[in-house]
Amino acid sequence: GKHHIGPEFQFGRILGDATEAPVLLIKTAWGGKSLFVDFRPPSAGGETGPCYTQMLKEVREALEAVSEDFPELKGRNLEIAGFVWFQGWNDAVGPPEARAEYEQNLVHLIHDVRREFALPNLPVVIGELGNGGEKAGEGILAIRKAQAAAAARSEFEGRVAFVKTTSFARPAEDSPNTGHGHHWFGNAESYFLIGDALGKAMLKLTGEVK
């Protein structure tokens, strides 16, 4: 839309330029959703989040429809090469339990997604909730800490990366959508830099860049 852009544009360019093989990005993202409830993975206990279920459904549907949507890929072997998680605002502003459980819920999410696709070493890039820059509120800071801690787990060594994004935040007055701090004020420079950093981190995990 006129006032929004996503990180996938530069993320896709970084990956596409690094390999001769075609790269397909499957984006499943719904605003106003939390990991605590909406994306809650099965291993976290309680009711599995509807967005978690929908995410897997849409990924599978996209893969099944590749030959129809992209005829040039018909007959090619597809490989799920990586997973990016860039979320956290609603957990930051939600109930205290959402922040307290975020690290463990994110760990469960990674394990469950890997299990769903039978890819125990699937590379995962976690984009920091960098909204607001270094002077963000307590809730956002708690989510950042949880994201970094999840990525630093020894079980994920070399296969999960945490990408700092706080330095990419730009002032509302320099952005087209001043009322949407949860969407980086719609600032294209912010989203470009985020996509760039996420893409480079994914390349390192996948071995395209040493």
mmCIF file of C-alpha atoms in Angstrom:
data_model
loop_
_atom_site.group_PDB
_atom_site.id
_atom_site.type_symbol
_atom_site.label_atom_id
_atom_site.label_comp_id
_atom_site.label_asym_id
_atom_site.label_seq_id
_atom_site.Cartn_x
_atom_site.Cartn_y
_atom_site.Cartn_z
ATOM 1 C CA GLY A 1 0.000 0.000 0.000
ATOM 2 C CA LYS A 2 0.888 3.668 -0.115
ATOM 3 C CA HIS A 3 2.137 3.798 3.466
ATOM 4 C CA HIS A 4 3.613 0.348 4.046
ATOM 5 C CA ILE A 5 6.454 -1.777 2.772
ATOM 6 C CA GLY A 6 7.907 -5.041 4.043
ATOM 7 C CA PRO A 7 11.424 -6.418 4.524
ATOM 8 C CA GLU A 8 10.876 -9.149 1.946
ATOM 9 C CA PHE A 9 11.849 -6.965 -1.018
ATOM 10 C CA GLN A 10 15.492 -6.537 -0.047
ATOM 11 C CA PHE A 11 15.569 -9.921 1.688
ATOM 12 C CA GLY A 12 14.600 -11.545 -1.601
ATOM 13 C CA ARG A 13 17.139 -9.544 -3.573
ATOM 14 C CA ILE A 14 19.955 -10.575 -1.236
ATOM 15 C CA LEU A 15 19.080 -14.259 -1.519
ATOM 16 C CA GLY A 16 18.330 -14.087 -5.227
ATOM 17 C CA ASP A 17 21.670 -12.494 -6.049
ATOM 18 C CA ALA A 18 23.545 -15.140 -4.056
ATOM 19 C CA THR A 19 22.390 -18.199 -5.994
ATOM 20 C CA GLU A 20 21.685 -19.245 -9.545
ATOM 21 C CA ALA A 21 18.648 -21.218 -8.391
ATOM 22 C CA PRO A 22 15.280 -19.469 -8.204
ATOM 23 C CA VAL A 23 14.198 -18.330 -4.745
ATOM 24 C CA LEU A 24 10.566 -18.468 -3.639
ATOM 25 C CA LEU A 25 9.473 -16.425 -0.629
ATOM 26 C CA ILE A 26 6.306 -17.527 1.144
ATOM 27 C CA LYS A 27 5.072 -14.788 3.457
ATOM 28 C CA THR A 28 2.436 -15.616 6.068
ATOM 29 C CA ALA A 29 1.818 -12.567 8.247
ATOM 30 C CA TRP A 30 -1.240 -11.177 9.951
ATOM 31 C CA GLY A 31 -1.189 -7.968 11.964
ATOM 32 C CA GLY A 32 -2.211 -7.722 15.598
ATOM 33 C CA LYS A 33 -1.179 -11.279 16.454
ATOM 34 C CA SER A 34 0.871 -12.708 19.320
ATOM 35 C CA LEU A 35 3.095 -15.720 19.798
ATOM 36 C CA PHE A 36 1.466 -16.183 23.209
ATOM 37 C CA VAL A 37 -1.984 -16.901 21.699
ATOM 38 C CA ASP A 38 -2.321 -16.586 17.910
ATOM 39 C CA PHE A 39 0.915 -18.288 16.797
ATOM 40 C CA ARG A 40 1.172 -20.493 19.896
ATOM 41 C CA PRO A 41 3.000 -23.679 18.843
ATOM 42 C CA PRO A 42 1.718 -27.118 19.916
ATOM 43 C CA SER A 43 4.716 -27.895 22.126
ATOM 44 C CA ALA A 44 3.988 -24.817 24.256
ATOM 45 C CA GLY A 45 0.897 -26.511 25.672
ATOM 46 C CA GLY A 46 -2.588 -25.123 25.799
ATOM 47 C CA GLU A 47 -4.555 -24.405 22.647
ATOM 48 C CA THR A 48 -2.505 -24.293 19.472
ATOM 49 C CA GLY A 49 -2.749 -20.846 17.914
ATOM 50 C CA PRO A 50 -4.962 -20.510 14.831
ATOM 51 C CA CYS A 51 -2.283 -18.497 13.047
ATOM 52 C CA TYR A 52 0.276 -21.236 13.658
ATOM 53 C CA THR A 53 -2.077 -23.715 11.984
ATOM 54 C CA GLN A 54 -2.894 -21.274 9.177
ATOM 55 C CA MET A 55 0.790 -20.548 8.596
ATOM 56 C CA LEU A 56 1.586 -24.208 7.978
ATOM 57 C CA LYS A 57 -1.514 -24.616 5.815
ATOM 58 C CA GLU A 58 -0.606 -21.673 3.589
ATOM 59 C CA VAL A 59 3.012 -22.766 3.223
ATOM 60 C CA ARG A 60 1.905 -26.196 2.062
ATOM 61 C CA GLU A 61 -0.687 -24.708 -0.281
ATOM 62 C CA ALA A 62 1.921 -22.409 -1.800
ATOM 63 C CA LEU A 63 4.326 -25.287 -2.372
ATOM 64 C CA GLU A 64 1.612 -27.415 -3.964
ATOM 65 C CA ALA A 65 0.624 -24.589 -6.311
ATOM 66 C CA VAL A 66 4.131 -23.661 -7.427
ATOM 67 C CA SER A 67 3.873 -25.247 -10.885
ATOM 68 C CA GLU A 68 0.600 -23.400 -11.495
ATOM 69 C CA ASP A 69 1.593 -20.042 -10.039
ATOM 70 C CA PHE A 70 5.134 -20.158 -11.423
ATOM 71 C CA PRO A 71 5.135 -22.342 -14.562
ATOM 72 C CA GLU A 72 8.861 -21.817 -14.984
ATOM 73 C CA LEU A 73 9.406 -23.848 -11.786
ATOM 74 C CA LYS A 74 7.335 -26.818 -12.914
ATOM 75 C CA GLY A 75 9.195 -30.070 -12.430
ATOM 76 C CA ARG A 76 11.907 -28.575 -10.224
ATOM 77 C CA ASN A 77 12.713 -30.068 -6.855
ATOM 78 C CA LEU A 78 11.784 -27.636 -4.106
ATOM 79 C CA GLU A 79 13.760 -27.273 -0.903
ATOM 80 C CA ILE A 80 12.590 -25.420 2.200
ATOM 81 C CA ALA A 81 15.849 -23.643 2.896
ATOM 82 C CA GLY A 82 15.070 -21.319 5.789
ATOM 83 C CA PHE A 83 12.538 -19.743 8.127
ATOM 84 C CA VAL A 84 12.386 -16.094 9.218
ATOM 85 C CA TRP A 85 10.550 -14.928 12.352
ATOM 86 C CA PHE A 86 9.984 -11.166 12.584
ATOM 87 C CA GLN A 87 7.297 -10.494 15.184
ATOM 88 C CA GLY A 88 6.759 -9.474 18.788
ATOM 89 C CA TRP A 89 4.832 -6.217 19.140
ATOM 90 C CA ASN A 90 1.603 -7.757 20.426
ATOM 91 C CA ASP A 91 3.459 -9.871 22.975
ATOM 92 C CA ALA A 92 5.279 -6.734 24.118
ATOM 93 C CA VAL A 93 2.038 -4.846 24.756
ATOM 94 C CA GLY A 94 0.028 -7.881 25.868
ATOM 95 C CA PRO A 95 -0.327 -9.498 29.293
ATOM 96 C CA PRO A 96 2.796 -10.095 31.431
ATOM 97 C CA GLU A 97 2.553 -13.818 30.716
ATOM 98 C CA ALA A 98 3.157 -13.161 27.026
ATOM 99 C CA ARG A 99 6.517 -11.571 27.780
ATOM 100 C CA ALA A 100 7.432 -14.117 30.450
ATOM 101 C CA GLU A 101 6.792 -17.041 28.097
ATOM 102 C CA TYR A 102 8.123 -15.504 24.898
ATOM 103 C CA GLU A 103 11.584 -17.077 24.959
ATOM 104 C CA GLN A 104 10.304 -20.579 25.586
ATOM 105 C CA ASN A 105 7.411 -20.175 23.149
ATOM 106 C CA LEU A 106 9.853 -19.118 20.452
ATOM 107 C CA VAL A 107 12.010 -22.159 21.164
ATOM 108 C CA HIS A 108 8.918 -24.354 20.866
ATOM 109 C CA LEU A 109 7.983 -22.625 17.612
ATOM 110 C CA ILE A 110 11.348 -23.376 16.026
ATOM 111 C CA HIS A 111 11.269 -27.018 17.094
ATOM 112 C CA ASP A 112 7.671 -27.468 15.959
ATOM 113 C CA VAL A 113 8.167 -25.890 12.532
ATOM 114 C CA ARG A 114 11.245 -28.029 11.983
ATOM 115 C CA ARG A 115 9.299 -31.117 13.024
ATOM 116 C CA GLU A 116 6.374 -30.287 10.738
ATOM 117 C CA PHE A 117 8.623 -30.267 7.688
ATOM 118 C CA ALA A 118 11.017 -32.996 8.897
ATOM 119 C CA LEU A 119 13.936 -30.560 8.793
ATOM 120 C CA PRO A 120 15.688 -30.800 12.187
ATOM 121 C CA ASN A 121 18.434 -28.372 11.172
ATOM 122 C CA LEU A 122 16.344 -25.848 9.253
ATOM 123 C CA PRO A 123 18.107 -22.457 9.384
ATOM 124 C CA VAL A 124 16.102 -19.885 11.332
ATOM 125 C CA VAL A 125 16.637 -16.124 11.431
ATOM 126 C CA ILE A 126 14.993 -14.130 14.220
ATOM 127 C CA GLY A 127 14.584 -10.434 13.494
ATOM 128 C CA GLU A 128 14.726 -8.276 16.605
ATOM 129 C CA LEU A 129 11.680 -6.265 17.659
ATOM 130 C CA GLY A 130 13.609 -3.084 16.984
ATOM 131 C CA ASN A 131 10.640 -0.703 16.885
ATOM 132 C CA GLY A 132 11.389 2.510 18.708
ATOM 133 C CA GLY A 133 15.146 2.129 18.511
ATOM 134 C CA GLU A 134 17.285 2.059 21.633
ATOM 135 C CA LYS A 135 14.773 4.093 23.676
ATOM 136 C CA ALA A 136 11.928 1.587 23.425
ATOM 137 C CA GLY A 137 9.595 0.791 26.299
ATOM 138 C CA GLU A 138 9.928 -1.936 28.900
ATOM 139 C CA GLY A 139 7.706 -4.412 27.081
ATOM 140 C CA ILE A 140 9.664 -4.179 23.834
ATOM 141 C CA LEU A 141 12.963 -4.478 25.677
ATOM 142 C CA ALA A 142 11.696 -7.654 27.357
ATOM 143 C CA ILE A 143 10.825 -9.219 24.003
ATOM 144 C CA ARG A 144 14.219 -8.283 22.559
ATOM 145 C CA LYS A 145 15.944 -9.985 25.456
ATOM 146 C CA ALA A 146 13.792 -13.077 25.009
ATOM 147 C CA GLN A 147 14.469 -13.226 21.265
ATOM 148 C CA ALA A 148 18.212 -12.991 21.747
ATOM 149 C CA ALA A 149 18.156 -15.607 24.521
ATOM 150 C CA ALA A 150 16.182 -18.070 22.398
ATOM 151 C CA ALA A 151 18.640 -17.756 19.513
ATOM 152 C CA ALA A 152 21.586 -18.191 21.887
ATOM 153 C CA ARG A 153 20.429 -21.608 23.133
ATOM 154 C CA SER A 154 23.184 -24.184 22.740
ATOM 155 C CA GLU A 155 20.787 -26.511 20.928
ATOM 156 C CA PHE A 156 20.536 -23.941 18.122
ATOM 157 C CA GLU A 157 24.233 -23.196 17.724
ATOM 158 C CA GLY A 158 25.129 -22.436 14.130
ATOM 159 C CA ARG A 159 21.556 -22.926 12.907
ATOM 160 C CA VAL A 160 19.639 -20.017 14.442
ATOM 161 C CA ALA A 161 20.638 -16.357 14.168
ATOM 162 C CA PHE A 162 19.395 -13.269 16.009
ATOM 163 C CA VAL A 163 19.533 -10.063 13.963
ATOM 164 C CA LYS A 164 19.650 -6.688 15.715
ATOM 165 C CA THR A 165 17.419 -4.079 14.079
ATOM 166 C CA THR A 166 17.221 -1.216 16.592
ATOM 167 C CA SER A 167 19.637 0.966 14.618
ATOM 168 C CA PHE A 168 17.271 0.838 11.633
ATOM 169 C CA ALA A 169 14.485 2.716 13.430
ATOM 170 C CA ARG A 170 13.744 6.150 11.997
ATOM 171 C CA PRO A 171 11.780 9.045 13.559
ATOM 172 C CA ALA A 172 8.059 9.280 12.915
ATOM 173 C CA GLU A 173 8.482 12.758 11.459
ATOM 174 C CA ASP A 174 10.778 11.336 8.765
ATOM 175 C CA SER A 175 8.268 8.629 7.813
ATOM 176 C CA PRO A 176 5.030 8.453 5.817
ATOM 177 C CA ASN A 177 2.840 6.784 8.452
ATOM 178 C CA THR A 178 3.439 8.661 11.705
ATOM 179 C CA GLY A 179 0.754 6.834 13.681
ATOM 180 C CA HIS A 180 2.061 3.322 13.086
ATOM 181 C CA GLY A 181 5.023 2.778 15.365
ATOM 182 C CA HIS A 182 4.210 -0.927 15.303
ATOM 183 C CA HIS A 183 4.942 -0.857 11.567
ATOM 184 C CA TRP A 184 8.116 1.227 11.808
ATOM 185 C CA PHE A 185 6.046 4.249 10.756
ATOM 186 C CA GLY A 186 5.966 2.740 7.267
ATOM 187 C CA ASN A 187 9.558 3.865 6.725
ATOM 188 C CA ALA A 188 10.980 2.250 3.576
ATOM 189 C CA GLU A 189 14.582 2.816 4.662
ATOM 190 C CA SER A 190 13.951 0.909 7.876
ATOM 191 C CA TYR A 191 12.376 -2.017 6.065
ATOM 192 C CA PHE A 192 15.085 -2.053 3.414
ATOM 193 C CA LEU A 193 17.805 -2.243 6.062
ATOM 194 C CA ILE A 194 15.905 -4.921 7.990
ATOM 195 C CA GLY A 195 15.501 -7.064 4.877
ATOM 196 C CA ASP A 196 19.156 -6.578 4.037
ATOM 197 C CA ALA A 197 20.295 -7.732 7.482
ATOM 198 C CA LEU A 198 17.893 -10.673 7.602
ATOM 199 C CA GLY A 199 18.989 -11.794 4.144
ATOM 200 C CA LYS A 200 22.692 -11.658 4.963
ATOM 201 C CA ALA A 201 22.113 -13.613 8.166
ATOM 202 C CA MET A 202 20.200 -16.278 6.255
ATOM 203 C CA LEU A 203 22.984 -16.608 3.700
ATOM 204 C CA LYS A 204 25.491 -17.264 6.471
ATOM 205 C CA LEU A 205 23.284 -19.964 7.999
ATOM 206 C CA THR A 206 22.664 -21.676 4.682
ATOM 207 C CA GLY A 207 26.347 -21.682 3.787
ATOM 208 C CA GLU A 208 26.010 -19.413 0.774
ATOM 209 C CA VAL A 209 28.330 -16.961 2.546
ATOM 210 C CA LYS A 210 31.118 -18.171 4.801
#
